[in-house]
PDB file of N, CA, C and O in Angstrom:
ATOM      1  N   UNK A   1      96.304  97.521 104.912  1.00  0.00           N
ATOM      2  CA  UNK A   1      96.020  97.736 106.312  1.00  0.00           C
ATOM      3  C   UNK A   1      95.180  96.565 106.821  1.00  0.00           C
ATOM      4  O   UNK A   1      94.113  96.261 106.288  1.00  0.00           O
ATOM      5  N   UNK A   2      95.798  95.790 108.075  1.00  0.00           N
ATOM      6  CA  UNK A   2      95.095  94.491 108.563  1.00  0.00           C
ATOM      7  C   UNK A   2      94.407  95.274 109.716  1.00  0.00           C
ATOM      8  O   UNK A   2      94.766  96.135 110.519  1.00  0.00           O
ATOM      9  N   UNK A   3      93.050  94.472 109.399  1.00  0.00           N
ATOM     10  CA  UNK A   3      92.088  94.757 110.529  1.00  0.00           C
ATOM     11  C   UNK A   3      92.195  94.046 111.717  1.00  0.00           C
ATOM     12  O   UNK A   3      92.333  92.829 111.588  1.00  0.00           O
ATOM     13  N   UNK A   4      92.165  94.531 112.916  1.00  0.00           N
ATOM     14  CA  UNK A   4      92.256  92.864 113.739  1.00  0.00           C
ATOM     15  C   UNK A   4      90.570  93.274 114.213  1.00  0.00           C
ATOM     16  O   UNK A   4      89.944  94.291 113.912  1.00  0.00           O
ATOM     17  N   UNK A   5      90.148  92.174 114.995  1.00  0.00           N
ATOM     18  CA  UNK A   5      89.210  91.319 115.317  1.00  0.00           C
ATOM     19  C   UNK A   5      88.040  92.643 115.731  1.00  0.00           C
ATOM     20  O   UNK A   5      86.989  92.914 115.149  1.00  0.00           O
ATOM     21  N   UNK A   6      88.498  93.141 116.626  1.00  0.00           N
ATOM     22  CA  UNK A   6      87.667  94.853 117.309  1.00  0.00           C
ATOM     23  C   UNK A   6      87.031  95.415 116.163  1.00  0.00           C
ATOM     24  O   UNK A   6      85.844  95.726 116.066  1.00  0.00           O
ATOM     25  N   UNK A   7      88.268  95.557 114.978  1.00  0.00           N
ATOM     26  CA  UNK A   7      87.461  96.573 113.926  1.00  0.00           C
ATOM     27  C   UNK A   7      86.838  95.998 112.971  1.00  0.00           C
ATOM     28  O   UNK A   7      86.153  96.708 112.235  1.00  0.00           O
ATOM     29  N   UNK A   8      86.928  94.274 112.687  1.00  0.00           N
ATOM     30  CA  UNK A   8      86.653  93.648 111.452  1.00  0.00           C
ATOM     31  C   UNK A   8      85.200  94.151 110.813  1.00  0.00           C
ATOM     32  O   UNK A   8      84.332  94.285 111.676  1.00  0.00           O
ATOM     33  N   UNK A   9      84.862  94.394 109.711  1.00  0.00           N
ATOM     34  CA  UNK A   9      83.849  94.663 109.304  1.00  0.00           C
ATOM     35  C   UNK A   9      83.036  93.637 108.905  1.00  0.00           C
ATOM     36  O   UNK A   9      83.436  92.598 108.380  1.00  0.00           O
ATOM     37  N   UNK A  10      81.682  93.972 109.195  1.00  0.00           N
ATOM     38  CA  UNK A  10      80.778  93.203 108.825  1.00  0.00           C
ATOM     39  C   UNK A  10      79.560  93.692 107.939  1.00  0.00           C
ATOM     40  O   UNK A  10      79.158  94.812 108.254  1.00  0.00           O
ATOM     41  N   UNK A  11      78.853  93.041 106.832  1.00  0.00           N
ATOM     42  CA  UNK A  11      77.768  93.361 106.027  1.00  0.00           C
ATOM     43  C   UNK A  11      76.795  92.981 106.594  1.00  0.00           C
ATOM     44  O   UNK A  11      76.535  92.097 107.410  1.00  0.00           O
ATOM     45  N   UNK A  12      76.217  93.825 106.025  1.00  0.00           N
ATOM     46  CA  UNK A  12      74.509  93.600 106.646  1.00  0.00           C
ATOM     47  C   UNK A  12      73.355  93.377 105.622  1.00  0.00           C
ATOM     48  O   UNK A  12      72.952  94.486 105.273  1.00  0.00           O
ATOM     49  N   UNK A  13      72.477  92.104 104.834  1.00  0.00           N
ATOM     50  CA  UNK A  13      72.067  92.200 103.973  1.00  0.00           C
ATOM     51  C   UNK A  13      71.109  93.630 103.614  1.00  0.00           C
ATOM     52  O   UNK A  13      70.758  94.476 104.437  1.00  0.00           O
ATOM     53  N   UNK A  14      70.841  93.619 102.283  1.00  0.00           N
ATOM     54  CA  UNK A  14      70.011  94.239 102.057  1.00  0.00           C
ATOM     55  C   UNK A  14      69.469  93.930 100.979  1.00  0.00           C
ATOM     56  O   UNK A  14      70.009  93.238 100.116  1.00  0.00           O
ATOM     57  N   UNK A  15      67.619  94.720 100.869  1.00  0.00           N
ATOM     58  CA  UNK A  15      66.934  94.332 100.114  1.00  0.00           C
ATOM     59  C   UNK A  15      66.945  95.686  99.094  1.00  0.00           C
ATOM     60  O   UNK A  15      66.429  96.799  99.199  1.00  0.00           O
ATOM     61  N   UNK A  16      67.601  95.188  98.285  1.00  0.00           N
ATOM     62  CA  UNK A  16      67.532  96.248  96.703  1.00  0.00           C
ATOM     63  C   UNK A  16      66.240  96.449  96.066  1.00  0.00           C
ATOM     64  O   UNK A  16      66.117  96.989  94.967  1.00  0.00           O
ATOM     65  N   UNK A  17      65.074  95.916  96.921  1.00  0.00           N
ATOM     66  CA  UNK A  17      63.887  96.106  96.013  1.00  0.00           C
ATOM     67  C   UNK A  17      63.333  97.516  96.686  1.00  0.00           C
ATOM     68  O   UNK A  17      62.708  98.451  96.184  1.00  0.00           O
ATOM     69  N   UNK A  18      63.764  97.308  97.875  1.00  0.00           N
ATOM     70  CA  UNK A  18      63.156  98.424  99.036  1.00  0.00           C
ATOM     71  C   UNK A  18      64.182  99.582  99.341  1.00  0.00           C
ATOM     72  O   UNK A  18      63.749 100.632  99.817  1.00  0.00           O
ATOM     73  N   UNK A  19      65.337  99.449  99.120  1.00  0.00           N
ATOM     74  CA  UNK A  19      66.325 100.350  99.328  1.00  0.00           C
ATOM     75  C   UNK A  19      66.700 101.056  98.041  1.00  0.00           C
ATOM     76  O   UNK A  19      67.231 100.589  97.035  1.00  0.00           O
ATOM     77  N   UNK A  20      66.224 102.526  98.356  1.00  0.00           N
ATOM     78  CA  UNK A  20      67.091 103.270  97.012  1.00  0.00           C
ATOM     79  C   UNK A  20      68.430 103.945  97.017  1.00  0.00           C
ATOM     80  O   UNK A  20      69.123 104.520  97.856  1.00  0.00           O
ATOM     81  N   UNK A  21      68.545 103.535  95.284  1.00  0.00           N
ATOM     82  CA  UNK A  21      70.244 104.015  95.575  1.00  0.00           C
ATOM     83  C   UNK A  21      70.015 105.744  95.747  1.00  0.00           C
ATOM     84  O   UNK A  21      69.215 106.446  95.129  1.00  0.00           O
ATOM     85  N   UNK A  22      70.734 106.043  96.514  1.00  0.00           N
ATOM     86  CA  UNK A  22      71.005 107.440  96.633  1.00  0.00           C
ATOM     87  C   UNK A  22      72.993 107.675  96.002  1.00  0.00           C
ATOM     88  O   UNK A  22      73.876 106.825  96.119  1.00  0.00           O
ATOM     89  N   UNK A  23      73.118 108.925  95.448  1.00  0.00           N
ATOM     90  CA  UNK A  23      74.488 109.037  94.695  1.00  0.00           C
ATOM     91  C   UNK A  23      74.606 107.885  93.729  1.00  0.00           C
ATOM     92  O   UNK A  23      73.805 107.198  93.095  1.00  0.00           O
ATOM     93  N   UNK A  24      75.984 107.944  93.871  1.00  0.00           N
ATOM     94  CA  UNK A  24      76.596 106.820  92.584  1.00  0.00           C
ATOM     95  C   UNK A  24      76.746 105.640  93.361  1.00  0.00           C
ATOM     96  O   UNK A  24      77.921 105.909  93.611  1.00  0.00           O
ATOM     97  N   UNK A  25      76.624 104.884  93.782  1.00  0.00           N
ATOM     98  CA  UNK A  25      77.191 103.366  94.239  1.00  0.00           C
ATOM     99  C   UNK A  25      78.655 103.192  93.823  1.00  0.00           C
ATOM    100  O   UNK A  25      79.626 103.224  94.579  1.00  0.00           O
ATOM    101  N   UNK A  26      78.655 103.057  92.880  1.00  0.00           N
ATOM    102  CA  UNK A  26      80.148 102.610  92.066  1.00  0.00           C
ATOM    103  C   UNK A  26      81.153 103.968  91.864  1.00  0.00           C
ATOM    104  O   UNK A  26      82.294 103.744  91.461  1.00  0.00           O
ATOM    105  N   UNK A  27      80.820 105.129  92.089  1.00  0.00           N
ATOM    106  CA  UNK A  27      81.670 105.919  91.812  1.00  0.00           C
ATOM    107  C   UNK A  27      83.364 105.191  92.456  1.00  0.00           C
ATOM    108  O   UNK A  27      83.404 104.409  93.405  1.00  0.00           O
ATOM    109  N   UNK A  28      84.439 105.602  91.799  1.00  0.00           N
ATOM    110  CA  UNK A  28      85.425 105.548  92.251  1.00  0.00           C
ATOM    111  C   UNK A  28      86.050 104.032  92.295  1.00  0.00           C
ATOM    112  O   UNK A  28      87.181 103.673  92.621  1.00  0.00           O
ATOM    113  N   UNK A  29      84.901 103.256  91.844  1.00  0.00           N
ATOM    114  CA  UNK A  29      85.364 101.798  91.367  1.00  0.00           C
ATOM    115  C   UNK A  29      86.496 101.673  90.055  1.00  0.00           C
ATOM    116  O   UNK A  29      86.311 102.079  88.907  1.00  0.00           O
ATOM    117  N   UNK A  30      87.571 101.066  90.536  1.00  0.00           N
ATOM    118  CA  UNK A  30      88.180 101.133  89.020  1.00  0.00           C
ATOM    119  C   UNK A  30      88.266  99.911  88.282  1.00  0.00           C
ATOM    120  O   UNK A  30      89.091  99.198  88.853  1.00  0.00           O
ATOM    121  N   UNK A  31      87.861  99.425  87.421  1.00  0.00           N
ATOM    122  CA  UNK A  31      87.636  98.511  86.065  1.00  0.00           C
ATOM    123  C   UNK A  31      88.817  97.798  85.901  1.00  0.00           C
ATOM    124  O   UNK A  31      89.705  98.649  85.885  1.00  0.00           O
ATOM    125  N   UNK A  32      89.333  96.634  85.763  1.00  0.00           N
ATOM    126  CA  UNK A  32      90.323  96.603  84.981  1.00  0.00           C
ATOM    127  C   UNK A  32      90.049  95.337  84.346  1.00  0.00           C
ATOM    128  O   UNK A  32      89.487  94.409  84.928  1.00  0.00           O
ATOM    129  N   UNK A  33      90.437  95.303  83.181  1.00  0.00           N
ATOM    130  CA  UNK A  33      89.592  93.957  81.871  1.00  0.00           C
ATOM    131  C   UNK A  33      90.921  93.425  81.616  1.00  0.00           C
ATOM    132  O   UNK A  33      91.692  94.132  80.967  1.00  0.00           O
ATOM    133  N   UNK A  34      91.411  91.975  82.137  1.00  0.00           N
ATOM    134  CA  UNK A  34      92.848  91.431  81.944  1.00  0.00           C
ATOM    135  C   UNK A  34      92.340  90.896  80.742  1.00  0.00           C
ATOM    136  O   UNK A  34      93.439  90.738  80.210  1.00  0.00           O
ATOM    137  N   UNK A  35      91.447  90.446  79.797  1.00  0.00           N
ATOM    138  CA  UNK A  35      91.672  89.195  78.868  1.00  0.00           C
ATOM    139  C   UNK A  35      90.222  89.480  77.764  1.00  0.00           C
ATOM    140  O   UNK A  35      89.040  89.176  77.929  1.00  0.00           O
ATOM    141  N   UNK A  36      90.840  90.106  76.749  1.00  0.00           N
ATOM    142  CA  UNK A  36      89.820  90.934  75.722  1.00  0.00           C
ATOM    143  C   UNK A  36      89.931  89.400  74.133  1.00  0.00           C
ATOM    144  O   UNK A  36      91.014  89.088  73.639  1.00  0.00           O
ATOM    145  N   UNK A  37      89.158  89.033  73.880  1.00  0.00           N
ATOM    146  CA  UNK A  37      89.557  87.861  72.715  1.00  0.00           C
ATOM    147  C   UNK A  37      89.385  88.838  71.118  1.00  0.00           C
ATOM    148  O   UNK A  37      88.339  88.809  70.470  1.00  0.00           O
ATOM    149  N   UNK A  38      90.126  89.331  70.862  1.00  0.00           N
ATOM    150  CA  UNK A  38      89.879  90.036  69.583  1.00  0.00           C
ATOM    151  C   UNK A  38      89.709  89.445  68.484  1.00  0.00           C
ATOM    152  O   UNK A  38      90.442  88.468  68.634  1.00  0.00           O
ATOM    153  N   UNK A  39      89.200  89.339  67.361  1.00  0.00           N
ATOM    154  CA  UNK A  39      88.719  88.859  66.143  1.00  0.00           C
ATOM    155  C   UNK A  39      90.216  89.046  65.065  1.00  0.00           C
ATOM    156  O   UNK A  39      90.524  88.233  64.193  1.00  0.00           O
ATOM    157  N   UNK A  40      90.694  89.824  65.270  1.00  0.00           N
ATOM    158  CA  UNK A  40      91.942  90.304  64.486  1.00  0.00           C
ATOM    159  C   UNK A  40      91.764  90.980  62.819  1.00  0.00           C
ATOM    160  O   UNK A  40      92.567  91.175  61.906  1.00  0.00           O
ATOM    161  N   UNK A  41      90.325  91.199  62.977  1.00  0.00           N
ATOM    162  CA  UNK A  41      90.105  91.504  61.802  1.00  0.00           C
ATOM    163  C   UNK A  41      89.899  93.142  61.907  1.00  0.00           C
ATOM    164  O   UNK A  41      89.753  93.600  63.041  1.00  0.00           O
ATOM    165  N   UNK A  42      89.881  94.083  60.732  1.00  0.00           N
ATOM    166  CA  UNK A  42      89.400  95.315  60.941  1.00  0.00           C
ATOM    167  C   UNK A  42      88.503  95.987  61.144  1.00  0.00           C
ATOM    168  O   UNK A  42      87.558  95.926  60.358  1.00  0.00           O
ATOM    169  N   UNK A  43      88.450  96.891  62.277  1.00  0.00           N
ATOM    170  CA  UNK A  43      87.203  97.580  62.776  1.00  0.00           C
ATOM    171  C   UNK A  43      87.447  98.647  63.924  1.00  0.00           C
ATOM    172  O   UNK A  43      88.374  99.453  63.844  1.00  0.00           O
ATOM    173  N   UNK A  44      86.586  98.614  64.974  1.00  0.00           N
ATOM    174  CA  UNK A  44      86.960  99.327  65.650  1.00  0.00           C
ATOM    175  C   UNK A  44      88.017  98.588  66.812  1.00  0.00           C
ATOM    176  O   UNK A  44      88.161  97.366  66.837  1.00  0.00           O
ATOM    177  N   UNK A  45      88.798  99.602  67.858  1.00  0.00           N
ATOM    178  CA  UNK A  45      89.602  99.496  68.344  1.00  0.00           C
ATOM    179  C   UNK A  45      88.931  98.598  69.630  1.00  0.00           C
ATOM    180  O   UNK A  45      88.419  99.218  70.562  1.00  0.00           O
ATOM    181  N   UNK A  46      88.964  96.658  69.638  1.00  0.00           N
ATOM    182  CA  UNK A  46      88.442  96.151  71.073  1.00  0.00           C
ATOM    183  C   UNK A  46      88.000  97.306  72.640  1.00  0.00           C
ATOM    184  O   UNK A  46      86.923  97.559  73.179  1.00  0.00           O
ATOM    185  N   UNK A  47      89.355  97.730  72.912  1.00  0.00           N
ATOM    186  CA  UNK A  47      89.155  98.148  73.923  1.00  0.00           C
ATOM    187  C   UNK A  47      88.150  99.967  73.885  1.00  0.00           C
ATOM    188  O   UNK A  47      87.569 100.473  74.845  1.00  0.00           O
ATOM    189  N   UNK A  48      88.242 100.414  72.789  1.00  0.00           N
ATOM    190  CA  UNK A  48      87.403 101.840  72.413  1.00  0.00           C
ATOM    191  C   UNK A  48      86.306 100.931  72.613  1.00  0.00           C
ATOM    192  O   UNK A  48      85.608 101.316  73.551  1.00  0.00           O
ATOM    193  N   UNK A  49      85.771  99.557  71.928  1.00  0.00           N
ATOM    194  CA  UNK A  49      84.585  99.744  72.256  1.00  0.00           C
ATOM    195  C   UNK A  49      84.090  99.133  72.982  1.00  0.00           C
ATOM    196  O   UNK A  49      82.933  98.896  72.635  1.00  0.00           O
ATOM    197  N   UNK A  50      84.548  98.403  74.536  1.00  0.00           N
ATOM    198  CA  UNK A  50      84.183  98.175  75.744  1.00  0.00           C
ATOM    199  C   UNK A  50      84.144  99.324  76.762  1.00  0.00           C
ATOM    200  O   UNK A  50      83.403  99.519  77.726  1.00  0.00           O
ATOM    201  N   UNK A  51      85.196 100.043  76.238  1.00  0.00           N
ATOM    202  CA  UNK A  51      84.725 101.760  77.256  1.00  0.00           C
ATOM    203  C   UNK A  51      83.889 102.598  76.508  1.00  0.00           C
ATOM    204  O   UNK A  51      83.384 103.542  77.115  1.00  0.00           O
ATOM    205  N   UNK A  52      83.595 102.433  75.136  1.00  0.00           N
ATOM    206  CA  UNK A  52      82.342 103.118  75.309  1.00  0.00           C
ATOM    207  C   UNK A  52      81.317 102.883  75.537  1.00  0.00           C
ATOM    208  O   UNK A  52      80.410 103.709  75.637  1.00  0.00           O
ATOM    209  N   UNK A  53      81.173 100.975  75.753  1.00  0.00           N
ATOM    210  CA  UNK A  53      79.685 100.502  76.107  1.00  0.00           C
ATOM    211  C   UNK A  53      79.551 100.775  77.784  1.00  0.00           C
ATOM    212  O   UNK A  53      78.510 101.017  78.395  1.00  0.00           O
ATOM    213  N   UNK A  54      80.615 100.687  78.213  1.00  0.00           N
ATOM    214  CA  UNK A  54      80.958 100.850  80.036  1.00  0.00           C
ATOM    215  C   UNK A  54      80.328 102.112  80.402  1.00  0.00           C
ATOM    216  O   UNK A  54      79.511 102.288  81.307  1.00  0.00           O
ATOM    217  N   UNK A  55      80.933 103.199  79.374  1.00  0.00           N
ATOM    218  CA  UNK A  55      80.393 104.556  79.671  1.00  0.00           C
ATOM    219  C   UNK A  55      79.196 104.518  79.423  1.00  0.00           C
ATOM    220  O   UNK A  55      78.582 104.972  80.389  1.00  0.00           O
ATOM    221  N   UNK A  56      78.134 104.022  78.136  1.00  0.00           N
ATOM    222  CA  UNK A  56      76.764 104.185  77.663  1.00  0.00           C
ATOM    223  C   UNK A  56      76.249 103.593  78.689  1.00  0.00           C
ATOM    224  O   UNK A  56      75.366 104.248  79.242  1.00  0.00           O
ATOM    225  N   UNK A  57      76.511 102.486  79.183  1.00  0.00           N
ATOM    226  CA  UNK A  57      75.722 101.747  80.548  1.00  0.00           C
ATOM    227  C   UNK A  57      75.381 102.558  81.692  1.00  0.00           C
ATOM    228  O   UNK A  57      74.291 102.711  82.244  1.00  0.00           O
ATOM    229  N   UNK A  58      76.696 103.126  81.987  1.00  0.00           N
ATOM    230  CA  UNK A  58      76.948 103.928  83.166  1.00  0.00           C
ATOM    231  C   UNK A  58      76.169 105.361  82.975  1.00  0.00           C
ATOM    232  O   UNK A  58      76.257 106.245  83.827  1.00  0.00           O
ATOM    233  N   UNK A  59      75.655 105.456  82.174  1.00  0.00           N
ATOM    234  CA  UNK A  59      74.744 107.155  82.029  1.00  0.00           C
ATOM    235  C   UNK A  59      73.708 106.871  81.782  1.00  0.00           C
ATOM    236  O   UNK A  59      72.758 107.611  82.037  1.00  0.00           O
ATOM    237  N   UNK A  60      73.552 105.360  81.040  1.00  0.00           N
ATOM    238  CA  UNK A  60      71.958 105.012  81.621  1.00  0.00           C
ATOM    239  C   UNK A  60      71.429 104.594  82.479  1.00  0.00           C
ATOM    240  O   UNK A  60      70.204 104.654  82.587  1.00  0.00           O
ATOM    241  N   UNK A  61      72.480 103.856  83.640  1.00  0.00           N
ATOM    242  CA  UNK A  61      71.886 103.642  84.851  1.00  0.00           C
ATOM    243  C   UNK A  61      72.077 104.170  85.844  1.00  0.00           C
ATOM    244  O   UNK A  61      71.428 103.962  86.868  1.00  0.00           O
ATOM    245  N   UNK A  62      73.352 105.245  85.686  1.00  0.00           N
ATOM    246  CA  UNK A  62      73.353 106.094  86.664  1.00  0.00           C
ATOM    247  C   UNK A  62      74.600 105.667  88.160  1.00  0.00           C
ATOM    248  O   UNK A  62      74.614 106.084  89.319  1.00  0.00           O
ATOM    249  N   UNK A  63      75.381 104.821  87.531  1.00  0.00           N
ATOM    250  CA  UNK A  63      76.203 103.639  88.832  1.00  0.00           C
ATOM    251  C   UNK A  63      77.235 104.675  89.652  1.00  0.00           C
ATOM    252  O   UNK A  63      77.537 104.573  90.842  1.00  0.00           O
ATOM    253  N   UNK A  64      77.797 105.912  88.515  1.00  0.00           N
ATOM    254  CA  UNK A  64      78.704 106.907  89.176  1.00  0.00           C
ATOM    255  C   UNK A  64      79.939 106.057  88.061  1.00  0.00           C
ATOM    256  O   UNK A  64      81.118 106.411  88.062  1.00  0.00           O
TER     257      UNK A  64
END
């Protein structure tokens, strides 16, 4: 959907030192990782363990 000129959106800075996050920020963001360099050796599964560090991040900081 093209915006024309009337509706274009604009940002407005903000200061993250003074503004709290309220909810998730990131909820509903979706991830996608094109280019993983694997070792080829045996272990765990590359991509098991970038979503589980994604998830451990995400419940400690709370992003949604």
């Amino acid at each position: 959907m093209a915006l024309d000129t009337a509706e274009e959106m604009t940002l407005s800075p903000i200061d993250f030192a003074t503004t709290p996050i309220t909810g998730f920020p990131l909820q509903g963001i979706k991830i996608v990782i094109i280019h993983v360099k694997d070792s080829l050796t045996d272990g765990p599964d590359v991509g098991e363990t970038i979503l589980n560090q994604l998830e451990e991040y995400e419940r400690a900081v709370g992003l949604g």
